[in-house]
XYZ file of C-alpha atoms in Angstrom:
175
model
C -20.386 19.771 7.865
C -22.303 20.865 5.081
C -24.536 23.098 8.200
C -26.571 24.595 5.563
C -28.635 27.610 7.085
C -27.914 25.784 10.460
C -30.955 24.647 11.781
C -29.584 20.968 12.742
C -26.746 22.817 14.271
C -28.947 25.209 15.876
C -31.289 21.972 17.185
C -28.495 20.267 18.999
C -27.085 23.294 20.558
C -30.692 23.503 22.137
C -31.040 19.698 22.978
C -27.581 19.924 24.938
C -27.059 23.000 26.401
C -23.275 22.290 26.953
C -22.480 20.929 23.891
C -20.230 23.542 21.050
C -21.110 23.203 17.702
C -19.190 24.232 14.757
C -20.875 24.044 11.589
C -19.143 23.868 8.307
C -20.648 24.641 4.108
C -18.950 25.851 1.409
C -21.591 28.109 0.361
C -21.512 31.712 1.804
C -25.089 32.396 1.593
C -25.955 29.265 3.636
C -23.335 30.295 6.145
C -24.565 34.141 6.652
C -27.738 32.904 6.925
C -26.823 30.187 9.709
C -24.909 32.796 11.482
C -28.728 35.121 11.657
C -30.638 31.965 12.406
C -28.038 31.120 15.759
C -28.438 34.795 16.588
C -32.437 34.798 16.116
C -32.257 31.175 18.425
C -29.913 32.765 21.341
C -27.374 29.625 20.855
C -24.593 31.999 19.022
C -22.276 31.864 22.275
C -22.448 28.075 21.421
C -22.866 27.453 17.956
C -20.361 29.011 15.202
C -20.561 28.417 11.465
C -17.849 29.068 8.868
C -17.479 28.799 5.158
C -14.794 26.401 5.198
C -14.171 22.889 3.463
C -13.566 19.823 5.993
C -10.808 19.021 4.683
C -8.715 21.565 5.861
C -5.975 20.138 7.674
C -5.969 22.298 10.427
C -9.150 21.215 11.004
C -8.061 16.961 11.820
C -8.444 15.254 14.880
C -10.826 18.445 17.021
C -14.144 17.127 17.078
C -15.665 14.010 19.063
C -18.662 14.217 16.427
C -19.445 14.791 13.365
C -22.817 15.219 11.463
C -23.427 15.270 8.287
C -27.508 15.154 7.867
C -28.970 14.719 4.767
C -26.622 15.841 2.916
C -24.336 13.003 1.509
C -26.396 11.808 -1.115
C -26.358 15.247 -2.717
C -22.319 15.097 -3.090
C -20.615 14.351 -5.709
C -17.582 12.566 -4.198
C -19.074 11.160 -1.259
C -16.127 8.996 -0.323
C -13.744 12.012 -0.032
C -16.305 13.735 1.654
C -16.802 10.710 4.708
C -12.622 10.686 4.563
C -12.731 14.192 5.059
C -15.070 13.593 8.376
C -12.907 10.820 9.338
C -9.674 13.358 9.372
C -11.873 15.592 11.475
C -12.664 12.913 14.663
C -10.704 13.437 17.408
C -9.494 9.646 18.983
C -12.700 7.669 19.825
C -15.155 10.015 18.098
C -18.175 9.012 15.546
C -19.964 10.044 12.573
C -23.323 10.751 12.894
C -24.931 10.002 9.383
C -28.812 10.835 8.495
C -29.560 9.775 4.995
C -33.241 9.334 3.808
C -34.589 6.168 4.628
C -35.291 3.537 1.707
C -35.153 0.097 1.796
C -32.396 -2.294 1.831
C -33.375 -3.342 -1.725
C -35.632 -2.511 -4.303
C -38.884 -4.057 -4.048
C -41.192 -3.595 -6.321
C -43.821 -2.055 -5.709
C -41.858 0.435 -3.621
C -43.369 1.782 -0.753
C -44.915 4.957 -0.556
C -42.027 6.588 1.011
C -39.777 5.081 -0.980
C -41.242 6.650 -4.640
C -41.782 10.039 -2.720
C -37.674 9.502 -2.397
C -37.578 8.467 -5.931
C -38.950 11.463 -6.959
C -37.240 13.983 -5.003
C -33.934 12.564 -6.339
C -34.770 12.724 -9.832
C -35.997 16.276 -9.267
C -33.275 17.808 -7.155
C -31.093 15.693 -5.455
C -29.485 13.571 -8.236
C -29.005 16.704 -10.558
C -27.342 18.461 -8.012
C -24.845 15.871 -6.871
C -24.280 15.555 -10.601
C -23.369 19.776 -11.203
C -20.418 18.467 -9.876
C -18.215 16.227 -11.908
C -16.879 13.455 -12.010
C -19.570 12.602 -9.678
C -20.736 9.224 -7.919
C -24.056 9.991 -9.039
C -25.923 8.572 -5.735
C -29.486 10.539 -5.153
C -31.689 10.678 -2.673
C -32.187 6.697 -2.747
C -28.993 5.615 -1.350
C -29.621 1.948 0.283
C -28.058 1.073 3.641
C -25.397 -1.169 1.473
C -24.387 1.604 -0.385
C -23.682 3.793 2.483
C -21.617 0.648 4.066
C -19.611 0.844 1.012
C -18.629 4.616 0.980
C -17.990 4.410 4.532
C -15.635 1.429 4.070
C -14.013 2.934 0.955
C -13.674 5.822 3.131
C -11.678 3.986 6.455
C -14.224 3.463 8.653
C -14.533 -0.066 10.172
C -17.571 -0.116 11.043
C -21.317 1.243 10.160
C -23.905 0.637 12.943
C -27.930 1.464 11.871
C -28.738 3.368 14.512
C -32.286 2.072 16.186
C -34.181 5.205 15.323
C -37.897 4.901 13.591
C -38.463 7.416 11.390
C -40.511 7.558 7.961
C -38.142 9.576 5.962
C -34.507 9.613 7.436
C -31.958 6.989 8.954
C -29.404 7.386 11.149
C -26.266 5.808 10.928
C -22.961 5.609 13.305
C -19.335 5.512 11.561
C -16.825 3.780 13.606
């Protein structure tokens, strides 16, 4: 969900050639723009995109996975959104959650990675999840506790940190 032009979508159709990807966003632009970017890439046989909110109900219970990648800090309501993606796994699937990486507390002084996050949420990311109201207000810098929180707000049971080294993003399962 939230596919964007589609180039995550687009990436994991080519890292697993048998996989289907369905990518969701509520912005038709994003979507059209996907759909040319799939075409451009040779995956479209594989990969579809929609403008379409996951919460549809006809959408519960059809997909073993779902991504959302980088995306959930920008929302407004990120709890509905992660019970929305909980509606949409199929019996025994995940959620596959990348969310900038920051540390699990503030520390001052921050890292360099960390201000460079700082700063990107005060310029884009926090205004934008706030355009939206109400709004949980999160930005860019949302620590590994927070995201624990939404996701147990939301009904999952458990979060795992996924062992993945990378400077600016960390994955995280949803069980």
């Amino acid at each position: 969900m939230a596919c964007g032009s589609g180039h995550s979508s687009i990436a994991l159709a080519q890292a697993y050639p048998r996989a289907r990807v369905h990518g969701l966003d509520l912005d038709e632009r994003s979507v059209c723009d996907a759909r040319a970017n799939a075409r451009e890439a040779g995956v479209a046989d594989r990969v579809t995109f929609e403008v379409r909110d996951a919460a549809d109900p006809e959408l519960a219970g059809r997909y073993d996975l779902v991504c959302v990648f980088d995306a959930l800090h920008d929302m407004a309501r990120p709890v509905e959104v992660l019970r929305s993606c909980r509606a949409l796994l199929a019996p025994g699937g995940s959620v596959l959650l990348m969310e900038p990486n920051v540390g699990e507390r503030f520390t001052a002084p921050a890292s360099e990675t960390e201000r460079f996050q700082y700063a990107v949420s005060l310029l884009h990311c926090l205004p934008v999840g706030m355009a939206d109201q109400p709004s949980a207000a999160t930005g860019t810098v949302m620590r590994p506790a927070t995201v624990r929180a939404y996701a147990s707000r939301a009904g999952f049971a458990r979060v795992r940190v996924l062992p993945v080294r990378h400077t600016f993003h960390r994955l995280y399962q949803l069980l």
